mmCIF file of C-alpha atoms in Angstrom:
data_model
loop_
_atom_site.group_PDB
_atom_site.id
_atom_site.type_symbol
_atom_site.label_atom_id
_atom_site.label_comp_id
_atom_site.label_asym_id
_atom_site.label_seq_id
_atom_site.Cartn_x
_atom_site.Cartn_y
_atom_site.Cartn_z
ATOM 1 C CA MET A 185 85.952 -56.113 2.152
ATOM 2 C CA THR A 186 87.780 -55.034 4.579
ATOM 3 C CA GLU A 187 87.099 -55.225 8.185
ATOM 4 C CA GLU A 188 86.362 -51.655 8.757
ATOM 5 C CA THR A 189 84.057 -51.105 5.674
ATOM 6 C CA ALA A 190 82.194 -54.203 7.044
ATOM 7 C CA ASP A 191 81.942 -52.363 10.018
ATOM 8 C CA ASN A 192 80.663 -49.465 8.437
ATOM 9 C CA ARG A 193 77.818 -51.398 6.884
ATOM 10 C CA LEU A 194 76.322 -52.445 9.815
ATOM 11 C CA THR A 195 72.729 -51.017 10.910
ATOM 12 C CA TYR A 196 72.121 -53.474 13.586
ATOM 13 C CA ALA A 197 73.672 -53.382 17.131
ATOM 14 C CA ALA A 198 72.364 -56.587 17.274
ATOM 15 C CA PHE A 199 70.396 -59.257 16.205
ATOM 16 C CA ILE A 200 68.038 -61.707 18.674
ATOM 17 C CA SER A 201 67.980 -64.976 17.479
ATOM 18 C CA TYR A 202 65.401 -67.034 19.335
ATOM 19 C CA SER A 203 62.920 -70.022 19.767
ATOM 20 C CA HIS A 204 59.323 -68.122 18.982
ATOM 21 C CA ALA A 205 58.320 -70.704 21.972
ATOM 22 C CA ASP A 206 60.786 -68.546 24.719
ATOM 23 C CA ASN A 207 58.802 -65.621 23.851
ATOM 24 C CA ARG A 208 54.735 -66.895 24.238
ATOM 25 C CA GLN A 209 54.696 -67.764 28.172
ATOM 26 C CA GLU A 210 53.832 -64.327 30.310
ATOM 27 C CA GLY A 211 57.029 -63.426 32.635
ATOM 28 C CA ARG A 212 58.972 -65.319 29.929
ATOM 29 C CA LYS A 213 59.164 -63.401 27.009
ATOM 30 C CA TRP A 214 62.337 -63.258 26.384
ATOM 31 C CA ALA A 215 63.091 -61.636 23.365
ATOM 32 C CA ASP A 216 61.061 -59.114 24.121
ATOM 33 C CA TRP A 217 62.318 -58.089 27.101
ATOM 34 C CA LEU A 218 65.911 -58.673 25.566
ATOM 35 C CA HIS A 219 65.009 -55.970 22.683
ATOM 36 C CA HIS A 220 63.771 -53.442 25.231
ATOM 37 C CA GLU A 221 66.135 -53.378 27.927
ATOM 38 C CA LEU A 222 68.760 -53.138 25.059
ATOM 39 C CA GLU A 223 67.210 -50.449 23.139
ATOM 40 C CA THR A 224 66.717 -48.423 25.565
ATOM 41 C CA TYR A 225 70.423 -49.643 27.868
ATOM 42 C CA GLU A 226 71.951 -45.912 28.659
ATOM 43 C CA VAL A 227 75.162 -46.362 28.209
ATOM 44 C CA PRO A 228 77.330 -44.773 30.968
ATOM 45 C CA ALA A 229 78.251 -41.323 30.690
ATOM 46 C CA ASP A 230 82.411 -42.029 31.231
ATOM 47 C CA LEU A 231 82.225 -44.571 28.758
ATOM 48 C CA VAL A 232 80.295 -43.074 25.895
ATOM 49 C CA GLY A 233 83.223 -41.914 23.546
ATOM 50 C CA ARG A 234 85.888 -44.524 24.581
ATOM 51 C CA PRO A 235 87.984 -47.162 22.320
ATOM 52 C CA ASN A 236 86.687 -50.299 22.628
ATOM 53 C CA ARG A 237 88.597 -52.992 21.895
ATOM 54 C CA ALA A 238 88.538 -53.057 18.487
ATOM 55 C CA GLY A 239 89.510 -48.994 18.661
ATOM 56 C CA LYS A 240 85.969 -47.657 17.542
ATOM 57 C CA PRO A 241 83.991 -45.067 20.063
ATOM 58 C CA ILE A 242 81.749 -46.743 22.086
ATOM 59 C CA ALA A 243 77.914 -45.515 21.187
ATOM 60 C CA ALA A 244 75.843 -43.457 23.228
ATOM 61 C CA GLN A 245 73.252 -46.255 22.928
ATOM 62 C CA ILE A 246 72.788 -49.982 22.235
ATOM 63 C CA TYR A 247 70.499 -49.080 18.546
ATOM 64 C CA PRO A 248 68.833 -50.422 17.048
ATOM 65 C CA VAL A 249 67.771 -53.926 17.779
ATOM 66 C CA PHE A 250 66.893 -56.489 15.107
ATOM 67 C CA GLN A 251 64.357 -58.811 16.448
ATOM 68 C CA ASP A 252 62.248 -60.141 14.052
ATOM 69 C CA GLU A 253 58.532 -60.267 15.003
ATOM 70 C CA MET A 254 59.238 -55.716 16.168
ATOM 71 C CA GLU A 255 60.832 -56.083 12.721
ATOM 72 C CA LEU A 256 59.313 -57.896 9.952
ATOM 73 C CA SER A 257 55.552 -57.813 8.490
ATOM 74 C CA ALA A 258 54.739 -61.155 6.931
ATOM 75 C CA SER A 259 56.513 -61.089 3.784
ATOM 76 C CA ALA A 260 56.955 -63.712 1.011
ATOM 77 C CA SER A 261 60.849 -63.062 1.396
ATOM 78 C CA LEU A 262 61.763 -63.883 5.220
ATOM 79 C CA THR A 263 64.598 -65.534 4.303
ATOM 80 C CA SER A 264 66.128 -63.121 2.577
ATOM 81 C CA ALA A 265 64.951 -60.377 4.726
ATOM 82 C CA LEU A 266 66.594 -62.195 7.949
ATOM 83 C CA THR A 267 69.932 -62.859 5.836
ATOM 84 C CA ALA A 268 69.879 -59.128 5.509
ATOM 85 C CA ALA A 269 69.208 -58.141 8.593
ATOM 86 C CA LEU A 270 71.696 -61.004 9.942
ATOM 87 C CA ASP A 271 74.851 -59.367 7.256
ATOM 88 C CA ALA A 272 73.825 -56.069 8.243
ATOM 89 C CA SER A 273 74.451 -56.403 12.351
ATOM 90 C CA ALA A 274 77.330 -56.036 14.510
ATOM 91 C CA TYR A 275 76.529 -59.209 17.155
ATOM 92 C CA LEU A 276 74.261 -62.423 17.474
ATOM 93 C CA VAL A 277 72.725 -62.882 20.645
ATOM 94 C CA TYR A 278 71.409 -66.639 20.942
ATOM 95 C CA LEU A 279 68.694 -67.527 23.851
ATOM 96 C CA SER A 280 69.271 -70.714 23.938
ATOM 97 C CA SER A 281 66.720 -73.124 24.852
ATOM 98 C CA PRO A 282 66.410 -76.648 24.429
ATOM 99 C CA GLN A 283 64.141 -75.744 22.266
ATOM 100 C CA SER A 284 66.047 -72.817 20.494
ATOM 101 C CA ALA A 285 68.804 -75.687 20.107
ATOM 102 C CA ARG A 286 66.504 -77.645 18.340
ATOM 103 C CA SER A 287 65.167 -74.996 15.840
ATOM 104 C CA VAL A 288 66.368 -75.233 12.747
ATOM 105 C CA TYR A 289 65.763 -71.686 11.639
ATOM 106 C CA VAL A 290 68.103 -69.992 14.891
ATOM 107 C CA SER A 291 70.488 -73.166 13.468
ATOM 108 C CA GLU A 292 70.467 -71.390 10.155
ATOM 109 C CA GLU A 293 70.834 -67.978 11.614
ATOM 110 C CA LEU A 294 73.259 -68.881 13.545
ATOM 111 C CA ARG A 295 75.159 -70.854 10.944
ATOM 112 C CA ARG A 296 74.238 -67.408 8.459
ATOM 113 C CA PHE A 297 75.984 -65.082 11.436
ATOM 114 C CA LYS A 298 79.672 -67.470 11.940
ATOM 115 C CA GLN A 299 79.741 -67.960 7.802
ATOM 116 C CA THR A 300 80.361 -63.934 7.747
ATOM 117 C CA GLY A 301 83.300 -64.644 10.033
ATOM 118 C CA LYS A 302 81.731 -62.495 13.239
ATOM 119 C CA GLY A 303 81.466 -66.153 14.968
ATOM 120 C CA ASP A 304 83.387 -64.577 17.932
ATOM 121 C CA ARG A 305 80.812 -61.451 18.346
ATOM 122 C CA ILE A 306 77.803 -64.370 19.531
ATOM 123 C CA ILE A 307 76.909 -64.027 22.937
ATOM 124 C CA ALA A 308 74.447 -66.588 24.762
ATOM 125 C CA LEU A 309 71.840 -65.983 27.175
ATOM 126 C CA ILE A 310 71.050 -69.691 28.704
ATOM 127 C CA LEU A 311 67.566 -69.766 29.402
ATOM 128 C CA ALA A 312 66.725 -73.548 30.190
ATOM 129 C CA GLY A 313 68.406 -76.939 29.716
ATOM 130 C CA GLU A 314 72.115 -77.148 29.412
ATOM 131 C CA PRO A 315 75.604 -76.355 27.387
ATOM 132 C CA GLU A 316 77.260 -80.229 26.833
ATOM 133 C CA TYR A 317 80.198 -80.800 25.604
ATOM 134 C CA GLY A 318 80.200 -84.503 25.400
ATOM 135 C CA ALA A 319 80.593 -86.897 22.807
ATOM 136 C CA GLU A 320 76.493 -87.238 22.545
ATOM 137 C CA SER A 321 73.856 -84.431 23.838
ATOM 138 C CA SER A 322 70.548 -85.087 25.230
ATOM 139 C CA ALA A 323 67.141 -83.726 25.168
ATOM 140 C CA GLN A 324 68.149 -80.727 27.547
ATOM 141 C CA GLN A 325 71.284 -79.981 25.102
ATOM 142 C CA CYS A 326 71.014 -75.746 24.442
ATOM 143 C CA PHE A 327 73.844 -75.115 22.250
ATOM 144 C CA PRO A 328 73.393 -76.418 19.003
ATOM 145 C CA GLU A 329 76.113 -77.746 16.994
ATOM 146 C CA VAL A 330 76.483 -75.246 14.664
ATOM 147 C CA LEU A 331 77.227 -72.963 17.947
ATOM 148 C CA ARG A 332 79.602 -75.556 19.668
ATOM 149 C CA PHE A 333 81.658 -75.805 16.201
ATOM 150 C CA ARG A 334 84.018 -73.535 14.029
ATOM 151 C CA VAL A 335 81.708 -72.893 10.558
ATOM 152 C CA ASP A 336 83.700 -71.967 7.363
ATOM 153 C CA GLU A 337 82.990 -70.070 5.037
ATOM 154 C CA SER A 338 80.770 -71.945 3.089
ATOM 155 C CA GLY A 339 78.895 -73.192 6.032
ATOM 156 C CA ASN A 340 79.971 -76.426 6.773
ATOM 157 C CA ILE A 341 80.512 -77.374 10.102
ATOM 158 C CA ASP A 342 84.037 -78.271 10.725
ATOM 159 C CA HIS A 343 83.640 -80.417 14.109
ATOM 160 C CA SER A 344 87.995 -80.817 14.851
ATOM 161 C CA VAL A 345 87.311 -76.928 16.330
ATOM 162 C CA SER A 346 85.903 -76.292 18.958
ATOM 163 C CA GLN A 347 83.756 -73.114 20.473
ATOM 164 C CA GLU A 348 82.323 -71.950 23.203
ATOM 165 C CA PRO A 349 80.665 -68.242 22.727
ATOM 166 C CA ILE A 350 80.660 -65.783 26.102
ATOM 167 C CA ALA A 351 77.111 -66.913 27.947
ATOM 168 C CA ALA A 352 75.197 -65.821 30.409
ATOM 169 C CA ASP A 353 72.993 -68.134 32.567
ATOM 170 C CA VAL A 354 69.938 -66.848 33.489
ATOM 171 C CA ARG A 355 68.646 -70.094 34.926
ATOM 172 C CA LEU A 356 66.537 -70.772 38.147
ATOM 173 C CA PRO A 357 69.315 -71.567 40.995
ATOM 174 C CA GLY A 358 70.551 -75.227 40.661
ATOM 175 C CA THR A 359 68.045 -76.133 38.113
ATOM 176 C CA GLN A 360 68.047 -76.456 34.065
ATOM 177 C CA GLU A 361 64.557 -74.882 34.495
ATOM 178 C CA GLN A 362 64.075 -71.629 32.821
ATOM 179 C CA ALA A 363 63.008 -68.542 35.213
ATOM 180 C CA PHE A 364 61.631 -65.803 35.189
ATOM 181 C CA ARG A 365 62.500 -61.998 33.876
ATOM 182 C CA THR A 366 60.840 -60.250 37.133
ATOM 183 C CA PRO A 367 60.731 -60.878 40.825
ATOM 184 C CA GLU A 368 56.635 -59.758 39.986
ATOM 185 C CA ALA A 369 55.979 -63.032 37.520
#
């Protein structure tokens, strides 16, 4: 399948990958907040229709965005529904925290997305912890191994090729602690 054919089959502008533990506390429901902000963001009119880096016209909105708690009902086939959503997403936004770095489900979402050749389309939002690249990682590590290294088409991690995603940091300044989404919180 060519890249153009693959892009034409995309359903979601983005897939939000996160630990549900990072979406429970009032004032810190990051996945809910991000889902809403992305889907309601108004792309500046002077950018709409202009070519992006890939030469494709910039859309007027970032819609739809996949968030499992919003999109999926209780289903016997969650794995296939998540895999289909990952395959149909242009980007993956990883909500980065020590909890999400330890989540088997989040790691598998990252692995699948990279395995399909879209590893350069992962954006990390650092909520808490520390993105460590040394030989040993601590309990504060917020980037899982599958994010820090190349993944081949078979899903194997290639430790000889490190990768660093584009990331934004929303931690409390000067700490590894999670901030609040709004000043009111």
